[in-house]
């Protein structure tokens, strides 16, 4: 029972870390677009945009990432039962693949609509995937401790 609670806590924490770092990608994407059409961006606008996205976008992204991470981490457990690879790398790659699949499917299933603004630019897409890797890596790192 205690191990299950710890496992769920680790899962939620690793998902939260990925979401926390992924949300500003959307803010930066919108701010970049606004600056490209000559709308002035100051420090207050940047902070307000980040806070707004963390409050209103994080819960939705958290749910989406949780579903992707759940599938990816279960798949990783199966892979690790078959092969003796480094857990942190396997879970990290699984997290990155989960986020890549989420980004791809969010466009493909919604009639080519970019609902995750950070996905509109290649650099944003790459950073989303990197933060997905970090989520998986963190999950495996804490998993070793229980």
JSON list of C-alpha atoms in Angstrom, two decimals:
[
{"chain": "A", "resi": 1, "resn": "UNK", "atom": "CA", "xyz": [0.00, 0.00, 0.00]},
{"chain": "A", "resi": 2, "resn": "UNK", "atom": "CA", "xyz": [2.77, 2.44, 0.96]},
{"chain": "A", "resi": 3, "resn": "UNK", "atom": "CA", "xyz": [4.72, 1.57, -2.19]},
{"chain": "A", "resi": 4, "resn": "UNK", "atom": "CA", "xyz": [1.63, 2.29, -4.30]},
{"chain": "A", "resi": 5, "resn": "UNK", "atom": "CA", "xyz": [1.23, 5.72, -2.71]},
{"chain": "A", "resi": 6, "resn": "UNK", "atom": "CA", "xyz": [4.92, 6.46, -3.29]},
{"chain": "A", "resi": 7, "resn": "UNK", "atom": "CA", "xyz": [4.67, 5.28, -6.89]},
{"chain": "A", "resi": 8, "resn": "UNK", "atom": "CA", "xyz": [1.63, 7.47, -7.57]},
{"chain": "A", "resi": 9, "resn": "UNK", "atom": "CA", "xyz": [3.38, 10.42, -5.91]},
{"chain": "A", "resi": 10, "resn": "UNK", "atom": "CA", "xyz": [6.48, 9.95, -8.06]},
{"chain": "A", "resi": 11, "resn": "UNK", "atom": "CA", "xyz": [4.33, 9.68, -11.17]},
{"chain": "A", "resi": 12, "resn": "UNK", "atom": "CA", "xyz": [2.40, 12.85, -10.34]},
{"chain": "A", "resi": 13, "resn": "UNK", "atom": "CA", "xyz": [5.57, 14.74, -9.45]},
{"chain": "A", "resi": 14, "resn": "UNK", "atom": "CA", "xyz": [7.39, 13.77, -12.66]},
{"chain": "A", "resi": 15, "resn": "UNK", "atom": "CA", "xyz": [4.33, 14.73, -14.71]},
{"chain": "A", "resi": 16, "resn": "UNK", "atom": "CA", "xyz": [4.06, 18.02, -12.86]},
{"chain": "A", "resi": 17, "resn": "UNK", "atom": "CA", "xyz": [7.72, 18.85, -13.54]},
{"chain": "A", "resi": 18, "resn": "UNK", "atom": "CA", "xyz": [7.29, 18.21, -17.26]},
{"chain": "A", "resi": 19, "resn": "UNK", "atom": "CA", "xyz": [4.14, 20.32, -17.37]},
{"chain": "A", "resi": 20, "resn": "UNK", "atom": "CA", "xyz": [5.69, 23.12, -15.33]},
{"chain": "A", "resi": 21, "resn": "UNK", "atom": "CA", "xyz": [8.52, 23.48, -17.84]},
{"chain": "A", "resi": 22, "resn": "UNK", "atom": "CA", "xyz": [6.38, 22.86, -20.93]},
{"chain": "A", "resi": 23, "resn": "UNK", "atom": "CA", "xyz": [3.75, 25.52, -20.23]},
{"chain": "A", "resi": 24, "resn": "UNK", "atom": "CA", "xyz": [6.10, 28.50, -20.75]},
{"chain": "A", "resi": 25, "resn": "UNK", "atom": "CA", "xyz": [6.80, 27.25, -24.26]},
{"chain": "A", "resi": 26, "resn": "UNK", "atom": "CA", "xyz": [3.22, 28.19, -25.16]},
{"chain": "A", "resi": 27, "resn": "UNK", "atom": "CA", "xyz": [3.58, 31.58, -23.47]},
{"chain": "A", "resi": 28, "resn": "UNK", "atom": "CA", "xyz": [6.80, 32.29, -25.34]},
{"chain": "A", "resi": 29, "resn": "UNK", "atom": "CA", "xyz": [5.20, 31.20, -28.61]},
{"chain": "A", "resi": 30, "resn": "UNK", "atom": "CA", "xyz": [2.32, 33.65, -28.18]},
{"chain": "A", "resi": 31, "resn": "UNK", "atom": "CA", "xyz": [4.63, 36.45, -27.06]},
{"chain": "A", "resi": 32, "resn": "UNK", "atom": "CA", "xyz": [6.88, 35.84, -30.05]},
{"chain": "A", "resi": 33, "resn": "UNK", "atom": "CA", "xyz": [3.87, 36.08, -32.36]},
{"chain": "A", "resi": 34, "resn": "UNK", "atom": "CA", "xyz": [2.71, 39.30, -30.70]},
{"chain": "A", "resi": 35, "resn": "UNK", "atom": "CA", "xyz": [6.13, 40.87, -31.04]},
{"chain": "A", "resi": 36, "resn": "UNK", "atom": "CA", "xyz": [6.26, 39.84, -34.71]},
{"chain": "A", "resi": 37, "resn": "UNK", "atom": "CA", "xyz": [3.20, 42.00, -35.39]},
{"chain": "A", "resi": 38, "resn": "UNK", "atom": "CA", "xyz": [4.82, 44.93, -33.55]},
{"chain": "A", "resi": 39, "resn": "UNK", "atom": "CA", "xyz": [2.87, 44.71, -30.31]},
{"chain": "A", "resi": 40, "resn": "UNK", "atom": "CA", "xyz": [5.14, 45.88, -27.48]},
{"chain": "A", "resi": 41, "resn": "UNK", "atom": "CA", "xyz": [6.04, 43.21, -24.94]},
{"chain": "A", "resi": 42, "resn": "UNK", "atom": "CA", "xyz": [7.33, 44.26, -21.54]},
{"chain": "A", "resi": 43, "resn": "UNK", "atom": "CA", "xyz": [8.30, 42.40, -18.39]},
{"chain": "A", "resi": 44, "resn": "UNK", "atom": "CA", "xyz": [4.81, 42.69, -16.88]},
{"chain": "A", "resi": 45, "resn": "UNK", "atom": "CA", "xyz": [3.22, 41.16, -19.98]},
{"chain": "A", "resi": 46, "resn": "UNK", "atom": "CA", "xyz": [5.70, 38.26, -19.86]},
{"chain": "A", "resi": 47, "resn": "UNK", "atom": "CA", "xyz": [5.03, 37.56, -16.16]},
{"chain": "A", "resi": 48, "resn": "UNK", "atom": "CA", "xyz": [1.24, 37.92, -16.56]},
{"chain": "A", "resi": 49, "resn": "UNK", "atom": "CA", "xyz": [1.29, 35.57, -19.55]},
{"chain": "A", "resi": 50, "resn": "UNK", "atom": "CA", "xyz": [3.32, 32.94, -17.68]},
{"chain": "A", "resi": 51, "resn": "UNK", "atom": "CA", "xyz": [1.09, 33.11, -14.61]},
{"chain": "A", "resi": 52, "resn": "UNK", "atom": "CA", "xyz": [-2.04, 32.95, -16.74]},
{"chain": "A", "resi": 53, "resn": "UNK", "atom": "CA", "xyz": [-0.80, 29.88, -18.63]},
{"chain": "A", "resi": 54, "resn": "UNK", "atom": "CA", "xyz": [0.36, 28.12, -15.46]},
{"chain": "A", "resi": 55, "resn": "UNK", "atom": "CA", "xyz": [-3.04, 28.64, -13.87]},
{"chain": "A", "resi": 56, "resn": "UNK", "atom": "CA", "xyz": [-5.32, 27.90, -16.84]},
{"chain": "A", "resi": 57, "resn": "UNK", "atom": "CA", "xyz": [-3.27, 25.73, -19.23]},
{"chain": "A", "resi": 58, "resn": "UNK", "atom": "CA", "xyz": [-1.39, 23.56, -16.72]},
{"chain": "A", "resi": 59, "resn": "UNK", "atom": "CA", "xyz": [-4.38, 21.51, -15.54]},
{"chain": "A", "resi": 60, "resn": "UNK", "atom": "CA", "xyz": [-5.34, 20.53, -19.08]},
{"chain": "A", "resi": 61, "resn": "UNK", "atom": "CA", "xyz": [-1.76, 19.75, -20.08]},
{"chain": "A", "resi": 62, "resn": "UNK", "atom": "CA", "xyz": [-1.29, 17.82, -16.82]},
{"chain": "A", "resi": 63, "resn": "UNK", "atom": "CA", "xyz": [-4.21, 15.53, -17.66]},
{"chain": "A", "resi": 64, "resn": "UNK", "atom": "CA", "xyz": [-2.98, 14.99, -21.21]},
{"chain": "A", "resi": 65, "resn": "UNK", "atom": "CA", "xyz": [0.63, 14.34, -20.12]},
{"chain": "A", "resi": 66, "resn": "UNK", "atom": "CA", "xyz": [-0.59, 11.99, -17.35]},
{"chain": "A", "resi": 67, "resn": "UNK", "atom": "CA", "xyz": [-2.40, 9.80, -19.87]},
{"chain": "A", "resi": 68, "resn": "UNK", "atom": "CA", "xyz": [0.61, 9.75, -22.19]},
{"chain": "A", "resi": 69, "resn": "UNK", "atom": "CA", "xyz": [3.09, 9.11, -19.38]},
{"chain": "A", "resi": 70, "resn": "UNK", "atom": "CA", "xyz": [0.92, 6.34, -17.91]},
{"chain": "A", "resi": 71, "resn": "UNK", "atom": "CA", "xyz": [0.93, 4.44, -21.21]},
{"chain": "A", "resi": 72, "resn": "UNK", "atom": "CA", "xyz": [4.61, 5.14, -21.85]},
{"chain": "A", "resi": 73, "resn": "UNK", "atom": "CA", "xyz": [5.78, 4.18, -18.37]},
{"chain": "A", "resi": 74, "resn": "UNK", "atom": "CA", "xyz": [3.78, 0.95, -18.39]},
{"chain": "A", "resi": 75, "resn": "UNK", "atom": "CA", "xyz": [5.35, 0.10, -21.75]},
{"chain": "A", "resi": 76, "resn": "UNK", "atom": "CA", "xyz": [8.77, 0.90, -20.31]},
{"chain": "A", "resi": 77, "resn": "UNK", "atom": "CA", "xyz": [8.19, -1.51, -17.45]},
{"chain": "A", "resi": 78, "resn": "UNK", "atom": "CA", "xyz": [7.49, -4.28, -19.97]},
{"chain": "A", "resi": 79, "resn": "UNK", "atom": "CA", "xyz": [10.63, -3.38, -21.95]},
{"chain": "A", "resi": 80, "resn": "UNK", "atom": "CA", "xyz": [12.70, -3.41, -18.76]},
{"chain": "A", "resi": 81, "resn": "UNK", "atom": "CA", "xyz": [11.38, -6.87, -17.88]},
{"chain": "A", "resi": 82, "resn": "UNK", "atom": "CA", "xyz": [12.67, -8.13, -21.23]},
{"chain": "A", "resi": 83, "resn": "UNK", "atom": "CA", "xyz": [15.95, -6.21, -21.39]},
{"chain": "A", "resi": 84, "resn": "UNK", "atom": "CA", "xyz": [18.38, -5.02, -18.73]},
{"chain": "A", "resi": 85, "resn": "UNK", "atom": "CA", "xyz": [18.83, -1.45, -19.92]},
{"chain": "A", "resi": 86, "resn": "UNK", "atom": "CA", "xyz": [19.40, 1.68, -17.88]},
{"chain": "A", "resi": 87, "resn": "UNK", "atom": "CA", "xyz": [16.04, 2.57, -16.29]},
{"chain": "A", "resi": 88, "resn": "UNK", "atom": "CA", "xyz": [16.50, 6.33, -16.37]},
{"chain": "A", "resi": 89, "resn": "UNK", "atom": "CA", "xyz": [17.25, 6.32, -20.09]},
{"chain": "A", "resi": 90, "resn": "UNK", "atom": "CA", "xyz": [14.37, 3.97, -20.93]},
{"chain": "A", "resi": 91, "resn": "UNK", "atom": "CA", "xyz": [11.85, 5.97, -18.91]},
{"chain": "A", "resi": 92, "resn": "UNK", "atom": "CA", "xyz": [13.30, 9.22, -20.27]},
{"chain": "A", "resi": 93, "resn": "UNK", "atom": "CA", "xyz": [12.89, 8.05, -23.85]},
{"chain": "A", "resi": 94, "resn": "UNK", "atom": "CA", "xyz": [9.39, 6.83, -23.01]},
{"chain": "A", "resi": 95, "resn": "UNK", "atom": "CA", "xyz": [8.51, 10.27, -21.62]},
{"chain": "A", "resi": 96, "resn": "UNK", "atom": "CA", "xyz": [9.92, 11.97, -24.71]},
{"chain": "A", "resi": 97, "resn": "UNK", "atom": "CA", "xyz": [8.01, 9.60, -27.00]},
{"chain": "A", "resi": 98, "resn": "UNK", "atom": "CA", "xyz": [4.80, 10.16, -25.03]},
{"chain": "A", "resi": 99, "resn": "UNK", "atom": "CA", "xyz": [5.09, 13.93, -25.43]},
{"chain": "A", "resi": 100, "resn": "UNK", "atom": "CA", "xyz": [5.98, 13.59, -29.13]},
{"chain": "A", "resi": 101, "resn": "UNK", "atom": "CA", "xyz": [2.91, 11.41, -29.63]},
{"chain": "A", "resi": 102, "resn": "UNK", "atom": "CA", "xyz": [0.75, 13.91, -27.73]},
{"chain": "A", "resi": 103, "resn": "UNK", "atom": "CA", "xyz": [2.00, 16.80, -29.85]},
{"chain": "A", "resi": 104, "resn": "UNK", "atom": "CA", "xyz": [1.49, 14.86, -33.08]},
{"chain": "A", "resi": 105, "resn": "UNK", "atom": "CA", "xyz": [-1.95, 13.52, -32.15]},
{"chain": "A", "resi": 106, "resn": "UNK", "atom": "CA", "xyz": [-3.14, 16.90, -30.85]},
{"chain": "A", "resi": 107, "resn": "UNK", "atom": "CA", "xyz": [-2.71, 18.19, -34.41]},
{"chain": "A", "resi": 108, "resn": "UNK", "atom": "CA", "xyz": [-3.71, 15.09, -36.36]},
{"chain": "A", "resi": 109, "resn": "UNK", "atom": "CA", "xyz": [-6.90, 14.43, -34.42]},
{"chain": "A", "resi": 110, "resn": "UNK", "atom": "CA", "xyz": [-8.06, 18.06, -34.36]},
{"chain": "A", "resi": 111, "resn": "UNK", "atom": "CA", "xyz": [-8.18, 18.73, -38.09]},
{"chain": "A", "resi": 112, "resn": "UNK", "atom": "CA", "xyz": [-4.62, 20.11, -38.29]},
{"chain": "A", "resi": 113, "resn": "UNK", "atom": "CA", "xyz": [-5.30, 22.69, -35.57]},
{"chain": "A", "resi": 114, "resn": "UNK", "atom": "CA", "xyz": [-2.36, 23.63, -33.32]},
{"chain": "A", "resi": 115, "resn": "UNK", "atom": "CA", "xyz": [-4.02, 23.76, -29.89]},
{"chain": "A", "resi": 116, "resn": "UNK", "atom": "CA", "xyz": [-0.67, 23.60, -28.09]},
{"chain": "A", "resi": 117, "resn": "UNK", "atom": "CA", "xyz": [0.89, 26.85, -29.29]},
{"chain": "A", "resi": 118, "resn": "UNK", "atom": "CA", "xyz": [4.43, 25.82, -28.39]},
{"chain": "A", "resi": 119, "resn": "UNK", "atom": "CA", "xyz": [4.07, 23.06, -30.98]},
{"chain": "A", "resi": 120, "resn": "UNK", "atom": "CA", "xyz": [3.87, 25.61, -33.82]},
{"chain": "A", "resi": 121, "resn": "UNK", "atom": "CA", "xyz": [7.63, 26.12, -33.99]},
{"chain": "A", "resi": 122, "resn": "UNK", "atom": "CA", "xyz": [10.31, 23.44, -34.31]},
{"chain": "A", "resi": 123, "resn": "UNK", "atom": "CA", "xyz": [12.21, 24.77, -31.31]},
{"chain": "A", "resi": 124, "resn": "UNK", "atom": "CA", "xyz": [9.06, 24.61, -29.16]},
{"chain": "A", "resi": 125, "resn": "UNK", "atom": "CA", "xyz": [8.39, 21.05, -30.33]},
{"chain": "A", "resi": 126, "resn": "UNK", "atom": "CA", "xyz": [11.95, 20.05, -29.42]},
{"chain": "A", "resi": 127, "resn": "UNK", "atom": "CA", "xyz": [11.74, 21.62, -25.97]},
{"chain": "A", "resi": 128, "resn": "UNK", "atom": "CA", "xyz": [8.42, 19.89, -25.25]},
{"chain": "A", "resi": 129, "resn": "UNK", "atom": "CA", "xyz": [10.08, 16.57, -26.05]},
{"chain": "A", "resi": 130, "resn": "UNK", "atom": "CA", "xyz": [13.15, 17.41, -23.94]},
{"chain": "A", "resi": 131, "resn": "UNK", "atom": "CA", "xyz": [10.92, 18.20, -20.96]},
{"chain": "A", "resi": 132, "resn": "UNK", "atom": "CA", "xyz": [9.06, 14.93, -21.58]},
{"chain": "A", "resi": 133, "resn": "UNK", "atom": "CA", "xyz": [12.42, 13.16, -21.37]},
{"chain": "A", "resi": 134, "resn": "UNK", "atom": "CA", "xyz": [13.13, 14.96, -18.07]},
{"chain": "A", "resi": 135, "resn": "UNK", "atom": "CA", "xyz": [9.79, 13.77, -16.70]},
{"chain": "A", "resi": 136, "resn": "UNK", "atom": "CA", "xyz": [10.62, 10.16, -17.49]},
{"chain": "A", "resi": 137, "resn": "UNK", "atom": "CA", "xyz": [14.17, 10.54, -16.20]},
{"chain": "A", "resi": 138, "resn": "UNK", "atom": "CA", "xyz": [12.90, 12.01, -12.92]},
{"chain": "A", "resi": 139, "resn": "UNK", "atom": "CA", "xyz": [10.33, 9.22, -12.62]},
{"chain": "A", "resi": 140, "resn": "UNK", "atom": "CA", "xyz": [13.03, 6.55, -12.95]},
{"chain": "A", "resi": 141, "resn": "UNK", "atom": "CA", "xyz": [15.42, 8.38, -10.64]},
{"chain": "A", "resi": 142, "resn": "UNK", "atom": "CA", "xyz": [12.90, 8.47, -7.81]},
{"chain": "A", "resi": 143, "resn": "UNK", "atom": "CA", "xyz": [11.70, 4.97, -8.65]},
{"chain": "A", "resi": 144, "resn": "UNK", "atom": "CA", "xyz": [15.15, 3.65, -7.73]},
{"chain": "A", "resi": 145, "resn": "UNK", "atom": "CA", "xyz": [14.69, 5.00, -4.21]},
{"chain": "A", "resi": 146, "resn": "UNK", "atom": "CA", "xyz": [11.59, 2.97, -3.34]}
]
